[in-house]
Amino acid sequence: MKGFKEKSPLREALAALLPSLKQAFYFSIVVNVLVLAPSAYMMEVYDRVVNSRSHTTLFMLTLLVVGVYALLEALEWVRRQIMHDAGMEFDKGLRARVFGAIYSARLLNFPVGGAQALRDLKTVREFLPSPALLAVVDAPLALLVLVLIFWMAPGLGWFAVAGALAQFAIGVVNERRIRQPLLAANRSAVSAQGYADGVIRNAQVIESMGMLGDIHKRWMGRQQEFLVQQAVASDHAGTNAALSKLVQSLLGSLLLGMGCWLTLKGELHGSGMIVASILGGRVLAPLVQIIGSWRQVEATLESFNRLEGMLKEFPLPQKRMALPAPNGFLSVEGVIAGAPRSTIQILKGVSFRVAPGGSLAIVGPSASGKTTLARLLVGIWPSMQGKVRLDGNDIYQWDKEELGQYIGYLPQTVELFEGTIAENVSRFGEPDADKVREACRMVGLDRFIEQLPKGYDTEVGDDGSFLSGGERQRVALARALYGMPKFVVLDEPNASLDEAGDAALLNAIKMLRAQGTTVIVMTHRLNILGAIEHMLVLVDGQVQRFGTCQEVLAALQSPQTGPPSSSQQPHS
């Protein structure tokens, strides 16, 4: 979130491209000069070759213009390559920042579509080497051509100015007419894509309960809204593009006619009227190109603004001072918290402490705040008030790259990543074979893996789709235990485990405690309490009971159970 001021990374990335843009501009000057070669060739043929009837002169002029054409195409290729390389450098400089912003937004519950943000980056990158941007670069150089037309005949120059003003007016009208429909179409496209992504993620639920028909209708409604708005923008843009081409063609003919009139008056050479017609087209060409590509320009501006807003909202995290390895002393101090961006309080003044090597089971009914508390304990979500401290340090502010090796976390919703079992267990770092095997042995997964044809190198599929629910749960649990971390938080770790899995989980918790790891378990299944020392009862976001498991269970079973006494306050 906005914790400190940061220069716009998007604008900084564009500023870094200025040397490339300058090179492209210099090449554009040469290109626009060489573009005049056909006009110069025509004038020389009419004025020199026709009058002298020299075949040698014609041959040499033709050879020269062929060489100019070859040079022109080579320079065009170099110019496009410069802009292409600039686009790649732009993408390279920003892709990590965009990925980081998407990641931060998802952590904090912001409705930012990762795929859309990456598409926005791609849209801006592809605009850099596009003909539309090159036309923008060429537009100032059209003034050189205009000066040449004025030099030939001032009247022709004013005609060209009138044509340029007409094109500019068409461009202004075009921008005003298509801006709102195009913005609406882009928003509808983002909405439809996001809805489709959600449908694909939940395809099995939709298929099993026959929901596809109604879901499809809802998606079609959003898609239709996008198509209607895009059609309106396309109609306006097409009309204005046709009008722009009409002005360009008309100006060429009018310049030819006026040039003929000036020739008849003896104020212009015969070849001049044809050259003036050609040059008039060169004056308007960049404007025509820009108008014809205006939808791309608008889409790029929209993508640019979305990216800039997201990168400003989620700046790079500040570099924090390195802290020593934690011992596992957990202190929760008057925490009031809820989902990021929400004002609803899920946790209401939660406080407790767990000593290094201690264990705590947090139990309570659904919607009591267990998962929210788990996310705060590992520093995923911030608190509204109060602190979660590990060894006295605010865990939310701790550098996660540094802290991660000491933390084990099993979320309620298990997610694996495409790769092998060994890669998932080792958290996609350099796998330590002994540590991978030890983590899998602790959760009772080693025998199953060793029976697989590829063993630990078995692919788990996208989101672990090649494994059963229980197998995914155990792989994720092994990932949490990899490297024997100092602080482990398990949210409903036995939700998908059978009896053998439960036994392995209890054994793993005992092994963690034996080597000094602090273990916190969110659960509603009390059979796990055999491996846990303390127990906290969470009801409606508040601590109702705290003590040893035996004390709390006895108090809960007593018919005269009242509010917690001072001896039952959450400290251990």
CSV table of N, CA and C in Angstrom, one decimal, residues 403-495:
chain,number,residue,atom,x,y,z
A,403,LEU,N,12.6,-13.9,6.3
A,403,LEU,CA,11.9,-14.6,7.4
A,403,LEU,C,11.3,-16.0,6.9
A,404,GLY,N,11.1,-16.1,5.6
A,404,GLY,CA,10.4,-17.2,5.1
A,404,GLY,C,11.0,-18.6,5.4
A,405,GLN,N,12.3,-18.6,5.5
A,405,GLN,CA,13.0,-19.9,5.7
A,405,GLN,C,12.7,-20.4,7.2
A,406,TYR,N,12.3,-19.5,8.1
A,406,TYR,CA,12.0,-19.9,9.4
A,406,TYR,C,10.5,-20.1,9.7
A,407,ILE,N,9.7,-19.9,8.7
A,407,ILE,CA,8.2,-20.0,8.8
A,407,ILE,C,7.7,-21.2,8.0
A,408,GLY,N,6.7,-21.9,8.6
A,408,GLY,CA,6.0,-22.9,7.9
A,408,GLY,C,4.5,-22.6,8.0
A,409,TYR,N,3.8,-22.6,6.9
A,409,TYR,CA,2.4,-22.2,6.8
A,409,TYR,C,1.6,-23.1,5.9
A,410,LEU,N,0.5,-23.7,6.5
A,410,LEU,CA,-0.4,-24.5,5.7
A,410,LEU,C,-1.7,-23.8,5.7
A,411,PRO,N,-2.2,-23.2,4.6
A,411,PRO,CA,-3.4,-22.5,4.5
A,411,PRO,C,-4.6,-23.4,4.5
A,412,GLN,N,-5.8,-22.9,4.8
A,412,GLN,CA,-7.0,-23.7,4.8
A,412,GLN,C,-7.3,-24.3,3.4
A,413,THR,N,-7.1,-23.4,2.4
A,413,THR,CA,-7.2,-23.9,1.0
A,413,THR,C,-5.9,-24.2,0.5
A,414,VAL,N,-5.6,-25.5,0.3
A,414,VAL,CA,-4.3,-26.0,-0.1
A,414,VAL,C,-4.1,-25.6,-1.6
A,415,GLU,N,-2.9,-25.1,-1.9
A,415,GLU,CA,-2.6,-24.8,-3.3
A,415,GLU,C,-1.2,-25.3,-3.6
A,416,LEU,N,-1.0,-26.1,-4.6
A,416,LEU,CA,0.3,-26.5,-5.1
A,416,LEU,C,0.6,-25.8,-6.4
A,417,PHE,N,1.8,-25.8,-6.8
A,417,PHE,CA,2.2,-25.2,-8.1
A,417,PHE,C,2.7,-26.2,-9.1
A,418,GLU,N,2.6,-25.9,-10.3
A,418,GLU,CA,3.0,-26.8,-11.4
A,418,GLU,C,4.5,-27.0,-11.2
A,419,GLY,N,4.9,-28.3,-11.1
A,419,GLY,CA,6.2,-28.7,-10.9
A,419,GLY,C,6.3,-30.1,-10.2
A,420,THR,N,7.4,-30.5,-9.8
A,420,THR,CA,7.5,-31.8,-9.2
A,420,THR,C,7.2,-31.8,-7.7
A,421,ILE,N,7.0,-33.0,-7.1
A,421,ILE,CA,6.8,-33.0,-5.7
A,421,ILE,C,8.0,-32.4,-4.9
A,422,ALA,N,9.2,-32.8,-5.3
A,422,ALA,CA,10.4,-32.2,-4.7
A,422,ALA,C,10.4,-30.7,-4.7
A,423,GLU,N,10.1,-30.1,-5.9
A,423,GLU,CA,10.1,-28.7,-6.1
A,423,GLU,C,9.1,-28.0,-5.2
A,424,ASN,N,7.9,-28.6,-5.1
A,424,ASN,CA,6.8,-28.0,-4.2
A,424,ASN,C,7.2,-28.1,-2.8
A,425,VAL,N,7.8,-29.3,-2.3
A,425,VAL,CA,8.1,-29.4,-0.9
A,425,VAL,C,9.3,-28.5,-0.6
A,426,SER,N,10.2,-28.3,-1.5
A,426,SER,CA,11.4,-27.4,-1.2
A,426,SER,C,11.1,-25.9,-1.5
A,427,ARG,N,9.8,-25.6,-1.7
A,427,ARG,CA,9.4,-24.2,-1.9
A,427,ARG,C,10.0,-23.6,-3.2
A,428,PHE,N,10.4,-24.5,-4.1
A,428,PHE,CA,10.9,-24.0,-5.4
A,428,PHE,C,12.3,-23.4,-5.3
A,429,GLY,N,13.0,-23.6,-4.2
A,429,GLY,CA,14.4,-23.3,-4.1
A,429,GLY,C,15.2,-24.4,-4.6
A,430,GLU,N,16.5,-24.4,-4.3
A,430,GLU,CA,17.3,-25.5,-4.7
A,430,GLU,C,17.0,-26.7,-3.8
A,431,PRO,N,16.4,-27.8,-4.3
A,431,PRO,CA,16.0,-28.9,-3.4
A,431,PRO,C,17.2,-29.5,-2.6
A,432,ASP,N,17.0,-29.7,-1.3
A,432,ASP,CA,17.9,-30.4,-0.5
A,432,ASP,C,17.3,-31.8,-0.3
A,433,ALA,N,17.8,-32.8,-1.0
A,433,ALA,CA,17.2,-34.1,-1.0
A,433,ALA,C,16.9,-34.7,0.4
A,434,ASP,N,17.9,-34.5,1.3
A,434,ASP,CA,17.7,-35.0,2.6
A,434,ASP,C,16.5,-34.3,3.3
A,435,LYS,N,16.5,-33.0,3.2
A,435,LYS,CA,15.4,-32.2,3.9
A,435,LYS,C,14.0,-32.5,3.2
A,436,VAL,N,14.0,-32.8,1.9
A,436,VAL,CA,12.7,-33.1,1.2
A,436,VAL,C,12.2,-34.5,1.7
A,437,ARG,N,13.1,-35.4,1.8
A,437,ARG,CA,12.7,-36.7,2.3
A,437,ARG,C,12.3,-36.7,3.7
A,438,GLU,N,13.0,-35.9,4.6
A,438,GLU,CA,12.7,-35.8,6.0
A,438,GLU,C,11.3,-35.2,6.2
A,439,ALA,N,11.0,-34.1,5.4
A,439,ALA,CA,9.7,-33.5,5.5
A,439,ALA,C,8.6,-34.4,5.1
A,440,CYS,N,8.8,-35.2,4.0
A,440,CYS,CA,7.8,-36.1,3.5
A,440,CYS,C,7.6,-37.3,4.5
A,441,ARG,N,8.7,-37.7,5.1
A,441,ARG,CA,8.6,-38.8,6.1
A,441,ARG,C,7.8,-38.3,7.4
A,442,MET,N,8.0,-37.1,7.8
A,442,MET,CA,7.3,-36.6,8.9
A,442,MET,C,5.8,-36.6,8.7
A,443,VAL,N,5.3,-36.5,7.5
A,443,VAL,CA,3.8,-36.5,7.3
A,443,VAL,C,3.4,-37.8,6.7
A,444,GLY,N,4.2,-38.8,6.7
A,444,GLY,CA,3.9,-40.1,6.2
A,444,GLY,C,3.6,-40.2,4.7
A,445,LEU,N,4.4,-39.4,4.0
A,445,LEU,CA,4.2,-39.4,2.5
A,445,LEU,C,5.3,-40.1,1.8
A,446,ASP,N,6.4,-40.5,2.5
A,446,ASP,CA,7.6,-41.0,1.9
A,446,ASP,C,7.3,-42.4,1.2
A,447,ARG,N,6.6,-43.2,1.8
A,447,ARG,CA,6.3,-44.6,1.1
A,447,ARG,C,5.5,-44.4,-0.1
A,448,PHE,N,4.5,-43.5,-0.1
A,448,PHE,CA,3.7,-43.3,-1.3
A,448,PHE,C,4.5,-42.8,-2.4
A,449,ILE,N,5.4,-41.8,-2.1
A,449,ILE,CA,6.2,-41.2,-3.2
A,449,ILE,C,7.2,-42.2,-3.8
A,450,GLU,N,7.8,-43.0,-2.9
A,450,GLU,CA,8.8,-44.0,-3.4
A,450,GLU,C,8.2,-45.1,-4.3
A,451,GLN,N,6.9,-45.3,-4.2
A,451,GLN,CA,6.2,-46.2,-5.1
A,451,GLN,C,5.9,-45.7,-6.5
A,452,LEU,N,6.0,-44.3,-6.6
A,452,LEU,CA,5.7,-43.7,-7.9
A,452,LEU,C,6.9,-44.0,-8.9
A,453,PRO,N,6.6,-44.1,-10.2
A,453,PRO,CA,7.7,-44.4,-11.1
A,453,PRO,C,8.8,-43.3,-11.1
A,454,LYS,N,8.5,-42.1,-10.9
A,454,LYS,CA,9.5,-41.0,-10.9
A,454,LYS,C,9.8,-40.5,-9.5
A,455,GLY,N,9.2,-41.1,-8.5
A,455,GLY,CA,9.5,-40.8,-7.1
A,455,GLY,C,9.2,-39.3,-6.8
A,456,TYR,N,10.2,-38.6,-6.2
A,456,TYR,CA,10.1,-37.2,-5.9
A,456,TYR,C,10.1,-36.3,-7.1
A,457,ASP,N,10.5,-36.8,-8.3
A,457,ASP,CA,10.4,-36.0,-9.5
A,457,ASP,C,9.1,-36.1,-10.2
A,458,THR,N,8.1,-36.7,-9.6
A,458,THR,CA,6.8,-36.8,-10.2
A,458,THR,C,6.1,-35.4,-10.3
A,459,GLU,N,5.6,-35.1,-11.4
A,459,GLU,CA,4.9,-33.8,-11.6
A,459,GLU,C,3.5,-33.9,-10.9
A,460,VAL,N,3.2,-32.8,-10.2
A,460,VAL,CA,1.9,-32.7,-9.5
A,460,VAL,C,0.8,-32.2,-10.3
A,461,GLY,N,1.1,-31.6,-11.5
A,461,GLY,CA,0.1,-31.0,-12.4
A,461,GLY,C,-0.3,-29.6,-11.9
A,462,ASP,N,-1.1,-28.9,-12.7
A,462,ASP,CA,-1.5,-27.5,-12.4
A,462,ASP,C,-2.3,-27.6,-11.1
A,463,ASP,N,-1.9,-26.8,-10.1
A,463,ASP,CA,-2.6,-26.8,-8.8
A,463,ASP,C,-2.7,-28.2,-8.2
A,464,GLY,N,-1.7,-29.1,-8.5
A,464,GLY,CA,-1.7,-30.4,-7.9
A,464,GLY,C,-2.8,-31.3,-8.3
A,465,SER,N,-3.3,-31.0,-9.6
A,465,SER,CA,-4.5,-31.8,-10.1
A,465,SER,C,-4.2,-33.2,-10.3
A,466,PHE,N,-2.9,-33.7,-10.3
A,466,PHE,CA,-2.6,-35.1,-10.5
A,466,PHE,C,-2.7,-35.9,-9.2
A,467,LEU,N,-2.9,-35.2,-8.1
A,467,LEU,CA,-2.9,-35.8,-6.8
A,467,LEU,C,-4.3,-35.8,-6.2
A,468,SER,N,-4.6,-36.7,-5.3
A,468,SER,CA,-5.9,-36.6,-4.6
A,468,SER,C,-5.9,-35.5,-3.6
A,469,GLY,N,-7.1,-35.2,-3.0
A,469,GLY,CA,-7.1,-34.2,-2.0
A,469,GLY,C,-6.2,-34.4,-0.8
A,470,GLY,N,-6.2,-35.7,-0.3
A,470,GLY,CA,-5.4,-36.0,0.8
A,470,GLY,C,-3.9,-35.9,0.5
A,471,GLU,N,-3.5,-36.4,-0.7
A,471,GLU,CA,-2.1,-36.3,-1.1
A,471,GLU,C,-1.7,-34.8,-1.3
A,472,ARG,N,-2.5,-34.0,-1.8
A,472,ARG,CA,-2.2,-32.6,-1.9
A,472,ARG,C,-2.0,-32.0,-0.5
A,473,GLN,N,-2.9,-32.4,0.4
A,473,GLN,CA,-2.8,-31.9,1.8
A,473,GLN,C,-1.5,-32.2,2.4
A,474,ARG,N,-1.0,-33.5,2.2
A,474,ARG,CA,0.2,-33.9,2.8
A,474,ARG,C,1.4,-33.3,2.1
A,475,VAL,N,1.4,-33.1,0.8
A,475,VAL,CA,2.5,-32.4,0.1
A,475,VAL,C,2.6,-31.0,0.7
A,476,ALA,N,1.5,-30.3,0.8
A,476,ALA,CA,1.5,-28.9,1.3
A,476,ALA,C,2.0,-28.9,2.8
A,477,LEU,N,1.6,-29.9,3.5
A,477,LEU,CA,2.1,-30.0,4.9
A,477,LEU,C,3.6,-30.2,5.0
A,478,ALA,N,4.1,-31.1,4.1
A,478,ALA,CA,5.5,-31.3,4.0
A,478,ALA,C,6.2,-30.0,3.6
A,479,ARG,N,5.6,-29.2,2.8
A,479,ARG,CA,6.2,-28.0,2.4
A,479,ARG,C,6.3,-27.0,3.6
A,480,ALA,N,5.3,-27.0,4.4
A,480,ALA,CA,5.3,-26.2,5.6
A,480,ALA,C,6.4,-26.6,6.6
A,481,LEU,N,6.7,-27.9,6.6
A,481,LEU,CA,7.7,-28.5,7.6
A,481,LEU,C,9.1,-28.5,7.0
A,482,TYR,N,9.3,-28.2,5.8
A,482,TYR,CA,10.6,-28.3,5.1
A,482,TYR,C,11.6,-27.5,5.8
A,483,GLY,N,12.8,-28.1,6.1
A,483,GLY,CA,13.8,-27.4,6.8
A,483,GLY,C,13.7,-27.1,8.3
A,484,MET,N,12.7,-27.8,8.9
A,484,MET,CA,12.4,-27.6,10.3
A,484,MET,C,12.3,-26.2,10.7
A,485,PRO,N,11.3,-25.4,10.3
A,485,PRO,CA,11.2,-24.0,10.6
A,485,PRO,C,11.0,-23.8,12.1
A,486,LYS,N,11.2,-22.5,12.6
A,486,LYS,CA,11.1,-22.2,14.0
A,486,LYS,C,9.7,-21.9,14.4
A,487,PHE,N,8.8,-21.5,13.4
A,487,PHE,CA,7.4,-21.1,13.7
A,487,PHE,C,6.5,-21.7,12.6
A,488,VAL,N,5.6,-22.5,13.1
A,488,VAL,CA,4.7,-23.2,12.1
A,488,VAL,C,3.2,-22.9,12.5
A,489,VAL,N,2.5,-22.5,11.4
A,489,VAL,CA,1.0,-22.2,11.6
A,489,VAL,C,0.3,-23.1,10.6
A,490,LEU,N,-0.6,-23.9,11.1
A,490,LEU,CA,-1.4,-24.9,10.3
A,490,LEU,C,-2.8,-24.6,10.5
A,491,ASP,N,-3.5,-24.3,9.4
A,491,ASP,CA,-4.9,-23.9,9.3
A,491,ASP,C,-5.7,-25.1,8.8
A,492,GLU,N,-6.4,-25.8,9.7
A,492,GLU,CA,-7.2,-27.0,9.4
A,492,GLU,C,-6.3,-28.0,8.7
A,493,PRO,N,-5.2,-28.5,9.3
A,493,PRO,CA,-4.2,-29.4,8.6
A,493,PRO,C,-4.8,-30.8,8.3
A,494,ASN,N,-5.8,-31.2,9.1
A,494,ASN,CA,-6.3,-32.5,8.9
A,494,ASN,C,-7.7,-32.6,8.2
A,495,ALA,N,-8.0,-31.5,7.5
A,495,ALA,CA,-9.3,-31.4,6.9
A,495,ALA,C,-9.5,-32.5,5.8
